[in-house]
CSV table of C-alpha atoms in Angstrom, one decimal:
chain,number,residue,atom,x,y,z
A,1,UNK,CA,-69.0,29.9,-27.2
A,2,UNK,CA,-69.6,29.8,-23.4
A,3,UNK,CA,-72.7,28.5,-23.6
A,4,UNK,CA,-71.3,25.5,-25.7
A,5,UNK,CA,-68.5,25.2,-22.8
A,6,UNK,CA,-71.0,24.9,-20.2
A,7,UNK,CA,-73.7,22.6,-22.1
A,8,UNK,CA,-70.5,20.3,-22.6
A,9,UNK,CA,-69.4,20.7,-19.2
A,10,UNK,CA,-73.0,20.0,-17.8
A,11,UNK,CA,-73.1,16.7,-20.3
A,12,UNK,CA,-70.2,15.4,-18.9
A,13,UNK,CA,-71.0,15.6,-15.1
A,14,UNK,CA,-74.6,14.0,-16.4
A,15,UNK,CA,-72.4,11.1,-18.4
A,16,UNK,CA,-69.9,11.1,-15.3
A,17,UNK,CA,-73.1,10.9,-12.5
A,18,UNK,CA,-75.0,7.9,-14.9
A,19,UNK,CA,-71.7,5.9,-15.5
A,20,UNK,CA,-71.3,6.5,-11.5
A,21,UNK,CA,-74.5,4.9,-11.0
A,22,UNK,CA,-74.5,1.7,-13.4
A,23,UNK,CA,-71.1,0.8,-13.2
A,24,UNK,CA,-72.2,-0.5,-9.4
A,25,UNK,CA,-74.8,-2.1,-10.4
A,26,UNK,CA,-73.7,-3.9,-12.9
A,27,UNK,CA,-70.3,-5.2,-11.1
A,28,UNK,CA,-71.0,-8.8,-9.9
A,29,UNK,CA,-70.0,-9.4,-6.1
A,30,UNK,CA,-66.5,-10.2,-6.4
A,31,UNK,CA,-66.0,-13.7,-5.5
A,32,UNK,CA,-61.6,-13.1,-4.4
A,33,UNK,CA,-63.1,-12.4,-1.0
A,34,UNK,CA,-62.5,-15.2,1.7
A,35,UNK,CA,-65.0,-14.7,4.5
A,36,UNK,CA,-63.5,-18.3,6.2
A,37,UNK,CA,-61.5,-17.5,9.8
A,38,UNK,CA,-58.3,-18.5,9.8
A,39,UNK,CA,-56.7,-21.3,8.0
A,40,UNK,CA,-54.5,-23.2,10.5
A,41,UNK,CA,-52.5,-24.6,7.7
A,42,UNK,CA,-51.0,-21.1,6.8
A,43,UNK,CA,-47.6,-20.5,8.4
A,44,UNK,CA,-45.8,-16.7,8.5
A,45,UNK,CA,-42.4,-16.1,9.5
A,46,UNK,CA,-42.4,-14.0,12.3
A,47,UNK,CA,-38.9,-12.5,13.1
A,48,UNK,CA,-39.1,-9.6,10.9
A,49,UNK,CA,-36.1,-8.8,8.8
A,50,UNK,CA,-34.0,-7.1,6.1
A,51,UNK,CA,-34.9,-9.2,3.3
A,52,UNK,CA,-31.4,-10.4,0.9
A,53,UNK,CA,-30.8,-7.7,-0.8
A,54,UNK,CA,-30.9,-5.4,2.4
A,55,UNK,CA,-33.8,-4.1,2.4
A,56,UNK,CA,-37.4,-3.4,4.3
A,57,UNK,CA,-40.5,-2.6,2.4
A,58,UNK,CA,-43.3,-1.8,4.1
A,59,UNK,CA,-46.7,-1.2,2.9
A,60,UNK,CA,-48.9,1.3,4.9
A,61,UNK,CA,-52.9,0.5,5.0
A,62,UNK,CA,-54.9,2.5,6.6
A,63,UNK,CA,-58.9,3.7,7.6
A,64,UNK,CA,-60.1,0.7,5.6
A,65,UNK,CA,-64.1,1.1,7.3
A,66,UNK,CA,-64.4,-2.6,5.7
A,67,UNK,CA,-68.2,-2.7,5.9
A,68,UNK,CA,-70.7,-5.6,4.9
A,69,UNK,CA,-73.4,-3.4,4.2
A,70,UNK,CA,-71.2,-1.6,1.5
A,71,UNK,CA,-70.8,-4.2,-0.6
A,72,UNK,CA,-69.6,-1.9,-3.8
A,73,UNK,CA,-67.2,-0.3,-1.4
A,74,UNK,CA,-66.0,-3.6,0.1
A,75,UNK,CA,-65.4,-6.1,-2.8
A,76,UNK,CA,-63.3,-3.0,-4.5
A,77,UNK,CA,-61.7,-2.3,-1.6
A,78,UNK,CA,-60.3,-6.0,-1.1
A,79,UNK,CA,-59.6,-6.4,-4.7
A,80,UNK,CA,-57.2,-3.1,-4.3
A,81,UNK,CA,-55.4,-4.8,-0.9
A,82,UNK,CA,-55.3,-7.8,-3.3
A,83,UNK,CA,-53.3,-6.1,-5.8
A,84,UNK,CA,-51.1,-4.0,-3.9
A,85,UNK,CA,-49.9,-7.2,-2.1
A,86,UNK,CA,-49.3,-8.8,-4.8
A,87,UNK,CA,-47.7,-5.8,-7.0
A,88,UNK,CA,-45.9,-4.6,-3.7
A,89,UNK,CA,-44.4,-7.9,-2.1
A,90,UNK,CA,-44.2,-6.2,0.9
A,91,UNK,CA,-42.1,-7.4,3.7
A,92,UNK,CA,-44.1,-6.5,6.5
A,93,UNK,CA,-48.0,-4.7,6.3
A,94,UNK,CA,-48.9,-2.1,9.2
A,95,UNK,CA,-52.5,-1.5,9.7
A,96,UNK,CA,-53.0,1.6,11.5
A,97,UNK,CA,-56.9,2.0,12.7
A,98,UNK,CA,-60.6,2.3,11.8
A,99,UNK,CA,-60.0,-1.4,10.1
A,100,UNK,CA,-63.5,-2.9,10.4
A,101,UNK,CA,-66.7,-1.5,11.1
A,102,UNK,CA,-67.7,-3.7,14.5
A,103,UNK,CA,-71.0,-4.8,14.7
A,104,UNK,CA,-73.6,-5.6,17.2
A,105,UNK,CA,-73.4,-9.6,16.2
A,106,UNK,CA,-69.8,-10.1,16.9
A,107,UNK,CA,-69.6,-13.1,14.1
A,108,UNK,CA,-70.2,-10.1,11.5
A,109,UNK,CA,-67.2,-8.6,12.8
A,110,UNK,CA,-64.9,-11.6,12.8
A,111,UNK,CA,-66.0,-12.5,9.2
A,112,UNK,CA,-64.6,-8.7,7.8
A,113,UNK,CA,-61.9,-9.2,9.6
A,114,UNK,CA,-61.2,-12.9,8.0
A,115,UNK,CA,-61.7,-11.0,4.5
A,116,UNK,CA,-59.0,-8.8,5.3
A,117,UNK,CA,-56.4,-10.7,7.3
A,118,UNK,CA,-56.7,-13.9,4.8
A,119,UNK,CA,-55.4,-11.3,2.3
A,120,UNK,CA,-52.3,-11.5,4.6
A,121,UNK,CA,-51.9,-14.8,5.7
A,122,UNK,CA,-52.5,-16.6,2.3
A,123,UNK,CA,-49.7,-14.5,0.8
A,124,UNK,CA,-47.2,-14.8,4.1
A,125,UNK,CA,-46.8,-11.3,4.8
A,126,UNK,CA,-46.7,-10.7,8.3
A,127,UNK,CA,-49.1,-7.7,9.7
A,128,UNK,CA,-48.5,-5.4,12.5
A,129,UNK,CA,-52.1,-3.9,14.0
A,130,UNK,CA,-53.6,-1.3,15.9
A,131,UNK,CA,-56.7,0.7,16.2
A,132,UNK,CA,-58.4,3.8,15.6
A,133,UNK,CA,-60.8,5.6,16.7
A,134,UNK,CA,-63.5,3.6,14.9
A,135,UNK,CA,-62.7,0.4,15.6
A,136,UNK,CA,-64.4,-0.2,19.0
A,137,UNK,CA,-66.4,3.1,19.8
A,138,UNK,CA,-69.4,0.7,18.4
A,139,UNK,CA,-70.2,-2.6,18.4
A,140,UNK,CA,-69.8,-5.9,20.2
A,141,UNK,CA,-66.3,-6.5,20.9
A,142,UNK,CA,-63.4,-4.4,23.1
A,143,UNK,CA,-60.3,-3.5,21.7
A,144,UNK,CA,-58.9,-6.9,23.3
A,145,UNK,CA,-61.3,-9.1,21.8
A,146,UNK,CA,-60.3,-7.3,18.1
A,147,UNK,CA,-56.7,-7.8,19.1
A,148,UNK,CA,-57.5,-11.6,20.2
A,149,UNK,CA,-58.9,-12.4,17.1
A,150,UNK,CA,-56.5,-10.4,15.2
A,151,UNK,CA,-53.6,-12.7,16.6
A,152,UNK,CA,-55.5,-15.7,15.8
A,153,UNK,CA,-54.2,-15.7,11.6
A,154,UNK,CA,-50.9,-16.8,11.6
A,155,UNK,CA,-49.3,-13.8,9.7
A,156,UNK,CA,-50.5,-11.3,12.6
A,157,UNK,CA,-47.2,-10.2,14.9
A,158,UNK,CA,-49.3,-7.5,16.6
A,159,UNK,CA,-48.9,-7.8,20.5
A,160,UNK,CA,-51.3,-7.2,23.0
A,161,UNK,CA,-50.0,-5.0,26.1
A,162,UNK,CA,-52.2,-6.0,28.5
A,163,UNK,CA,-52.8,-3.7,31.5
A,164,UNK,CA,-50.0,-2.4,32.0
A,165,UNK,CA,-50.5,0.5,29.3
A,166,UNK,CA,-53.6,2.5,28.1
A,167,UNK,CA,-55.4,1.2,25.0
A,168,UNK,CA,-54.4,-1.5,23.2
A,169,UNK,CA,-52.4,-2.2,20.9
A,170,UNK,CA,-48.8,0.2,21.8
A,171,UNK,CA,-45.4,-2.5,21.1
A,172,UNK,CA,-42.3,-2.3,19.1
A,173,UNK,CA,-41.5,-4.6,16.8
A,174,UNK,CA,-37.3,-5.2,16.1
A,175,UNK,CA,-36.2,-5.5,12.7
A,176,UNK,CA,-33.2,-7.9,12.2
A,177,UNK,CA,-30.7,-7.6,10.0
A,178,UNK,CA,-30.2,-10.0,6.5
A,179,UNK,CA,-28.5,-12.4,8.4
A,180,UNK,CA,-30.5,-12.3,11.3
A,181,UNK,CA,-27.5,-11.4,13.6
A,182,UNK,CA,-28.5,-8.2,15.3
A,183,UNK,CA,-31.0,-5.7,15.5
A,184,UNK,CA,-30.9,-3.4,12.7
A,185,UNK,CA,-34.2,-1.3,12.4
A,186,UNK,CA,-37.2,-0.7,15.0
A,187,UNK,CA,-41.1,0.0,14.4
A,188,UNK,CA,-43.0,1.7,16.5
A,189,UNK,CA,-46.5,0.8,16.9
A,190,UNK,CA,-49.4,3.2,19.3
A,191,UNK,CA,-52.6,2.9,20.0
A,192,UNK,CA,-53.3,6.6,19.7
A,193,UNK,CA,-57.3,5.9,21.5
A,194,UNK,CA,-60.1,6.9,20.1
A,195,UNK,CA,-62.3,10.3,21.8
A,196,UNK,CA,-61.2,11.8,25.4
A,197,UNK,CA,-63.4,12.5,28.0
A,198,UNK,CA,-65.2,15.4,26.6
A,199,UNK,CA,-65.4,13.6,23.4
A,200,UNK,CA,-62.9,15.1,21.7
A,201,UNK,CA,-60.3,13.1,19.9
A,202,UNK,CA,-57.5,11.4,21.8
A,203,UNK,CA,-54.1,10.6,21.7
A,204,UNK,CA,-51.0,8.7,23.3
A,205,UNK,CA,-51.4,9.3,26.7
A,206,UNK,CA,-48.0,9.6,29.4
A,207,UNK,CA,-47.9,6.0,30.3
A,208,UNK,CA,-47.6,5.0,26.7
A,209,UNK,CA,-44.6,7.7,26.1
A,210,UNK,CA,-42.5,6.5,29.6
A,211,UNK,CA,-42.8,3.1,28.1
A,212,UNK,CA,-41.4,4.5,24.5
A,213,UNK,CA,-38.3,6.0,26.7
A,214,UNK,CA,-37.9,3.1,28.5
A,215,UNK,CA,-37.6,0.9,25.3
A,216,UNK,CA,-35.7,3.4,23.2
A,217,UNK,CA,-33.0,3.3,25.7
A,218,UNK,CA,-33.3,-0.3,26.1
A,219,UNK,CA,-32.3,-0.8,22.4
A,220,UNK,CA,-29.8,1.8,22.2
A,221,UNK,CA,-28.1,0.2,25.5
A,222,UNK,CA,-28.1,-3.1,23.2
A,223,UNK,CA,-26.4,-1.4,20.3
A,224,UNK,CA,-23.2,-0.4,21.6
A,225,UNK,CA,-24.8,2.9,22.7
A,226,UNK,CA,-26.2,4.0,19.3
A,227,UNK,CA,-29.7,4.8,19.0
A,228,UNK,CA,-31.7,2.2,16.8
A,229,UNK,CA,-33.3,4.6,14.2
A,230,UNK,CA,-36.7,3.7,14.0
A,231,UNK,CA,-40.4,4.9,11.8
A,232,UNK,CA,-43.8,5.4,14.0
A,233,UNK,CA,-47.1,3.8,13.3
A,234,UNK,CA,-50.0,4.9,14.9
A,235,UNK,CA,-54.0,6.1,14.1
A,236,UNK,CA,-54.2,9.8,15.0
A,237,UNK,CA,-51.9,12.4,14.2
A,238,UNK,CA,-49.7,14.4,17.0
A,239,UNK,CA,-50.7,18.0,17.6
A,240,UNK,CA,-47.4,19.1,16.3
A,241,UNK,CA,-48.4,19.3,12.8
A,242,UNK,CA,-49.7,22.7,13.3
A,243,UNK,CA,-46.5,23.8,14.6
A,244,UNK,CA,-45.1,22.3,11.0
A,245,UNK,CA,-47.5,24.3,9.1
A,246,UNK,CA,-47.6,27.7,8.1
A,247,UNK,CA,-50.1,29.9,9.8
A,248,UNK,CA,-52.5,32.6,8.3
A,249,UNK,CA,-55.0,34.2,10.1
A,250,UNK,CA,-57.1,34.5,7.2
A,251,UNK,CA,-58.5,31.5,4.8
A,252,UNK,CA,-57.6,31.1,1.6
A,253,UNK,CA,-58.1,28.9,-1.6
A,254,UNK,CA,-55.4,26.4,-0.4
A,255,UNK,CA,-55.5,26.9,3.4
A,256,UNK,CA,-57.4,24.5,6.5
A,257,UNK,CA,-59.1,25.0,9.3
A,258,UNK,CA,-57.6,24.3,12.5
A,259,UNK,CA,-59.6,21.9,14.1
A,260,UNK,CA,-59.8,23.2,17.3
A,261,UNK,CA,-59.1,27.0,16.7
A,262,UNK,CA,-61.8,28.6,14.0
A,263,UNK,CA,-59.7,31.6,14.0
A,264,UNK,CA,-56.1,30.0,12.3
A,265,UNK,CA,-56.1,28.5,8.8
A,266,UNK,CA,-53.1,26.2,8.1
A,267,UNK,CA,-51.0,25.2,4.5
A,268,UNK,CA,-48.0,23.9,3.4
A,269,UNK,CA,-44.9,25.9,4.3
A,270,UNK,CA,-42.6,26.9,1.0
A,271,UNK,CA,-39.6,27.0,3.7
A,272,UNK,CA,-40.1,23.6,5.2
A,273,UNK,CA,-39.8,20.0,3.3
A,274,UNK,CA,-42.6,19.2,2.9
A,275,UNK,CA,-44.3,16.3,0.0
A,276,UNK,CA,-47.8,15.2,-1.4
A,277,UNK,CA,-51.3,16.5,-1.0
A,278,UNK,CA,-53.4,18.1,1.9
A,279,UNK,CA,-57.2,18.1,1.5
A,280,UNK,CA,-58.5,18.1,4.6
A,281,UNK,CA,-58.3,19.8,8.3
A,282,UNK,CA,-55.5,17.6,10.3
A,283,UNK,CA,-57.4,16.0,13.2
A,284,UNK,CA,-55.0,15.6,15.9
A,285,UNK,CA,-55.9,15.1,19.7
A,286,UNK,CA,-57.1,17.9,21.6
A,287,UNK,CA,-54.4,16.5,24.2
A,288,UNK,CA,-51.1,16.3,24.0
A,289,UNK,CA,-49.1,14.6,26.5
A,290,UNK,CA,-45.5,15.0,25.0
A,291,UNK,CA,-45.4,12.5,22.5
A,292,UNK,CA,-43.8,13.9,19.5
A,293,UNK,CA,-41.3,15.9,21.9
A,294,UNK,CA,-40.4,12.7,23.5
A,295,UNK,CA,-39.2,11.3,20.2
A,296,UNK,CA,-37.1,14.6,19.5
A,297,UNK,CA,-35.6,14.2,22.7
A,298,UNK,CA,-34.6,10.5,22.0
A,299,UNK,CA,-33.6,11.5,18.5
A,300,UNK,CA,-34.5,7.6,17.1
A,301,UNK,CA,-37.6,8.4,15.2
A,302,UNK,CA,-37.3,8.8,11.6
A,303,UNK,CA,-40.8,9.8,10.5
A,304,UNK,CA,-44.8,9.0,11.9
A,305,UNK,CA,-47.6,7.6,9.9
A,306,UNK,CA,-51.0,8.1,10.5
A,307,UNK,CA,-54.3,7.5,8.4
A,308,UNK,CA,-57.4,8.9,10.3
A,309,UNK,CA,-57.7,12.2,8.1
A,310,UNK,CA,-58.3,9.8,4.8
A,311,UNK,CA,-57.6,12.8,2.3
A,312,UNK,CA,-54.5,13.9,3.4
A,313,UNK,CA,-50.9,12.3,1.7
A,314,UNK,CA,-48.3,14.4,2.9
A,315,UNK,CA,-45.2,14.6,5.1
A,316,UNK,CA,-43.6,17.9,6.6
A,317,UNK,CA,-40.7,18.0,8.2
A,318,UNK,CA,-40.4,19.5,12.0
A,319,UNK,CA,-37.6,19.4,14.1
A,320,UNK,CA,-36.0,16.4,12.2
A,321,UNK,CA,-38.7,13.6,11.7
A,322,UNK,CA,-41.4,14.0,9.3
A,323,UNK,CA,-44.7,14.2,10.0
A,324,UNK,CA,-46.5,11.6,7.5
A,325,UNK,CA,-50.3,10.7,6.9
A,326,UNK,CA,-51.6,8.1,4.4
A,327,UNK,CA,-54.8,7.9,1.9
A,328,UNK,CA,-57.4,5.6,3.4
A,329,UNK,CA,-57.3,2.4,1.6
A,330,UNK,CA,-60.8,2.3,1.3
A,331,UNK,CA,-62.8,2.8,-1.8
A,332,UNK,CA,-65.5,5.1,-1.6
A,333,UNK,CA,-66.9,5.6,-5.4
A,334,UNK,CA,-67.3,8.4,-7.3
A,335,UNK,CA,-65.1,10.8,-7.5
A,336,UNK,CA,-62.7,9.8,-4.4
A,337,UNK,CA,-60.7,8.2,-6.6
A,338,UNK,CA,-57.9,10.8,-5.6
A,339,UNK,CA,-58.5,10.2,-1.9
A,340,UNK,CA,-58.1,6.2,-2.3
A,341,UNK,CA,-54.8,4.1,-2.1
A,342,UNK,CA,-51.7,3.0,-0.2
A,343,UNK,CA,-48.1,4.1,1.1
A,344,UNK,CA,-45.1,2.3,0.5
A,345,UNK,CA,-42.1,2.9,2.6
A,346,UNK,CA,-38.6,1.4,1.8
A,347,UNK,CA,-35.7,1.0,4.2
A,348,UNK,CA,-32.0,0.2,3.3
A,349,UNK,CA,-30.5,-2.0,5.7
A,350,UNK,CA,-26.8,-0.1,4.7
A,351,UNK,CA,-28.1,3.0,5.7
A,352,UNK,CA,-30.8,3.2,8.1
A,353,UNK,CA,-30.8,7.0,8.5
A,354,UNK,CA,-33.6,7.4,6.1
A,355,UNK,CA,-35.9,6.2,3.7
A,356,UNK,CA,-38.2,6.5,1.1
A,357,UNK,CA,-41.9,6.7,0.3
A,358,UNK,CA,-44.0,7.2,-2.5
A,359,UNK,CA,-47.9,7.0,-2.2
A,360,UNK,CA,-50.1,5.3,-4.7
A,361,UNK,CA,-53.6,6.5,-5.9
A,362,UNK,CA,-56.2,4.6,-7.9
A,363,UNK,CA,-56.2,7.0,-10.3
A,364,UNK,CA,-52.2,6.4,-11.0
A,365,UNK,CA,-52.5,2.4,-10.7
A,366,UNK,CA,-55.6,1.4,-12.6
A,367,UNK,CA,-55.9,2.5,-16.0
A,368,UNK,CA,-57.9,1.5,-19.1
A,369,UNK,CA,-55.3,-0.8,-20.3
A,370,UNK,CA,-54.9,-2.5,-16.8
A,371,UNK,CA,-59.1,-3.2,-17.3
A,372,UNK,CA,-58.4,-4.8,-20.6
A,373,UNK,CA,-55.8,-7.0,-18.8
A,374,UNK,CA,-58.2,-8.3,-16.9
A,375,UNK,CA,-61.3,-8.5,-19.6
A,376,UNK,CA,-58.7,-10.6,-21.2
A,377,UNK,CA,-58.5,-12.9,-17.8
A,378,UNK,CA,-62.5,-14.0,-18.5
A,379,UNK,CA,-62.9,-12.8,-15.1
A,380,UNK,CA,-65.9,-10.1,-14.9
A,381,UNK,CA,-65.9,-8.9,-12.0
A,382,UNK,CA,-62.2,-7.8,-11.4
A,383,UNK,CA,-62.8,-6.5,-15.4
A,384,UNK,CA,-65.9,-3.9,-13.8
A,385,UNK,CA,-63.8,-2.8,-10.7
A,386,UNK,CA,-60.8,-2.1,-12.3
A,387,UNK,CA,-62.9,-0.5,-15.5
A,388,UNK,CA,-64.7,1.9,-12.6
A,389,UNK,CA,-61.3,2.7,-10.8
A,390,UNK,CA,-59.5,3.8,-14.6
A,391,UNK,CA,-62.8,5.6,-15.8
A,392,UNK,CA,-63.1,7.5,-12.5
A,393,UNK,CA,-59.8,8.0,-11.9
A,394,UNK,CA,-59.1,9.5,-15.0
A,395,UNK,CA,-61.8,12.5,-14.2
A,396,UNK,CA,-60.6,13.0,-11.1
A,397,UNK,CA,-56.9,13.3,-12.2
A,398,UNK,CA,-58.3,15.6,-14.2
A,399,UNK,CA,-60.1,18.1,-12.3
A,400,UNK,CA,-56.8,17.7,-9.6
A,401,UNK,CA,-54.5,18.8,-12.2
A,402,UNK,CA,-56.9,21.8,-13.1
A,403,UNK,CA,-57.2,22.4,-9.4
A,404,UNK,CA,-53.8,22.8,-8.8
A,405,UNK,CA,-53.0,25.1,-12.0
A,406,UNK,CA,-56.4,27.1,-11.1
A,407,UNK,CA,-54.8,28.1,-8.0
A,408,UNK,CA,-51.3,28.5,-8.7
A,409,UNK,CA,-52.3,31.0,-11.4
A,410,UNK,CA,-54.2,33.1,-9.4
A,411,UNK,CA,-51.8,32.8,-6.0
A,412,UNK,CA,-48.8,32.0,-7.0
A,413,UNK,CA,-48.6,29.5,-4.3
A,414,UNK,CA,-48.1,25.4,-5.4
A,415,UNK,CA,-51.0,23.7,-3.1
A,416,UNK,CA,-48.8,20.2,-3.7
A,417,UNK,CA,-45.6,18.7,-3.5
A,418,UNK,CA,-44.1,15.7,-5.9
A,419,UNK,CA,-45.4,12.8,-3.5
């Protein structure tokens, strides 16, 4: 009998590893992708608000790595963006870092960028931009080229700072109320850098944090004195997250690395709130210039979102805001269909106190039925991709879930929380 087990075990990963391998070749380029710069016809609103019924939705990209010469990781990954705009209708899109891979011919870069931001601007949802630490450590253009060029599609409302504040990319953008009276909601946007000095990997850096002061008590000075609650968006998570953690000083099954200390293992903590998946080692900076404490201290910051570590979809709470990171958006083949997708994060304009989030995997969006959807459009390209993301998915869901009852049963301990 166990021999039986393990021939049909080893069949599978043989069928799995063939099927991983054709289903590529066979999937035409996808011809949705619009490689133009920007059209100059396309017109975004701007002034970002509560929509009629009162509310913000926001939809949280991230670690994207768009890349030419990955062809059957880029047409799937646009077609995904695609779809989640359109299944989404999000008000506003924040893309938080390692966006494009920047090459040495600078027209290369502009055209992945096009691919991406048309996405945007040919649906009229506005986008809010920063960068990573990927996004200019190579390559032809500076952080304010990327920016420039950024700002040249008509949906972009990312700002550029200038000189005034390290990096590039750090501004707030106010959310208005339905009727566009007064301001209702705030976004927080950082360019968290990309490696310090010894090559480590950065973070927000003190001028950047005096300027966040400066503007939270600006806006709270213009609401009668109350502070405008706001949600973070920025590339590289704060230090802090250890602190949110629970601590062992041993590994186990479920337990990560800290990234700096080889000595501490980290995992969710039972006694904190705490939601979704970790599944990788947290990379924060190996700096920390007071950031997250800054935002305790002005008590306006709801939660932070981060990409950077692509694995990880979780949020833990520490001394009231939650400490968030997203799924890279970026579809990276076999069996990462667990580690692919998007955040969505909803705000009620009647009570701006919180919000919700739920994160979506490939694995939970695409299934067999949505492939035969689109066998049924004639179109055969978005038939193979979304054929590859159900058939894949569905293994990988599967070995999560065994994953997860694998360990509980031997430790007691869940290793996830209800995203």
């Amino acid at each position: 009998m166990k021999k039986r087990i393990i021939t049909g075990v080893s069949l599978t990963l043989i069928f799995v590893l063939i099927a991983g391998i054709l289903l590529p070749i066979l999937r035409p380029d996808y011809d949705g992708v619009n490689f133009n710069a920007s059209d100059k016809t396309n017109t975004t609103d701007k002034v970002i608000k509560f929509n009629s019924e009162g509310k913000l939705k926001i939809l949280h990209i991230t670690d994207t790595h768009l890349n030419l010469n990955h062809k059957y990781n880029f047409d799937p990954t646009i077609w995904l963006i695609e779809n989640a705009c359109d299944k989404e209708k999000p008000d506003i899109v924040m893309l938080t870092g390692d966006n494009v891979v920047n090459c040495e011919n600078a027209e290369d870069t502009k055209k992945m960028i096009n691919a991406l931001m048309n996405i945007f601007d040919s649906r009229g949802i506005p986008v809010a931009v920063t960068f990573g630490n990927h996004d200019s450590e190579q390559g032809s253009m500076t952080r304010e080229e990327l920016m420039a060029y950024y700002n040249t599609f008509s949906c972009s409302v990312s700002v550029d700072d200038g000189e005034n504040l390290s990096g590039c990319g750090t501004y707030n953008i106010p959310v208005l109320s339905s009727d566009g009276e007064n301001i209702k909601f705030n976004l927080w946007v950082f360019d968290s850098g990309d490696y310090d000095k010894n090559g480590k990997y950065s973070c927000v850096q003190s001028d950047q944090i005096e300027w966040y002061k400066e503007t939270s008590d600006k806006l709270k000075a213009e609401n009668d004195d109350e502070v405008v609650n706001s949600l973070v968006f920025q590339h590289i998570i704060v230090g802090e997250i250890y602190d949110a953690l629970k601590k062992s000083d041993s590994w186990k099954s479920y337990s990560y690395k800290h990234l700096y200390n080889e000595d501490e293992y980290y995992m969710f903590n039972p006694e904190n709130t705490n939601y979704g998946t970790i599944r990788e080692t947290p990379c924060p900076g190996y700096e920390n210039f007071g950031q997250f404490e800054a935002m305790v201290e002005k008590g306006d910051v709801l939660a932070m979102f981060t990409g950077h570590d692509h694995t990880n979809a979780f949020a833990v709470n520490h001394k009231g805001i939650d400490i968030a990171n997203s799924l890279s958006t970026r579809y990276i083949s076999l069996f990462h269909s667990t580690q692919c997708g998007y955040r969505v994060i909803e705000v009620d304009e009647n009570d701006t106190s919180t919000y919700e989030t739920r994160v979506e995997r490939i694995f939970d969006i695409y299934d067999f039925e949505t492939a035969k959807q689109e066998r049924k459009s004639g179109d055969t390209a978005t038939y193979l991709i979304a054929l590859e993301f159900a058939f894949k998915g569905k293994i990988q869901k599967f070995a999560t879930v065994v994953y997860g009852k694998f360990i509980e049963s031997v430790t007691d301990r869940e290793v996830t929380y209800a995203d």
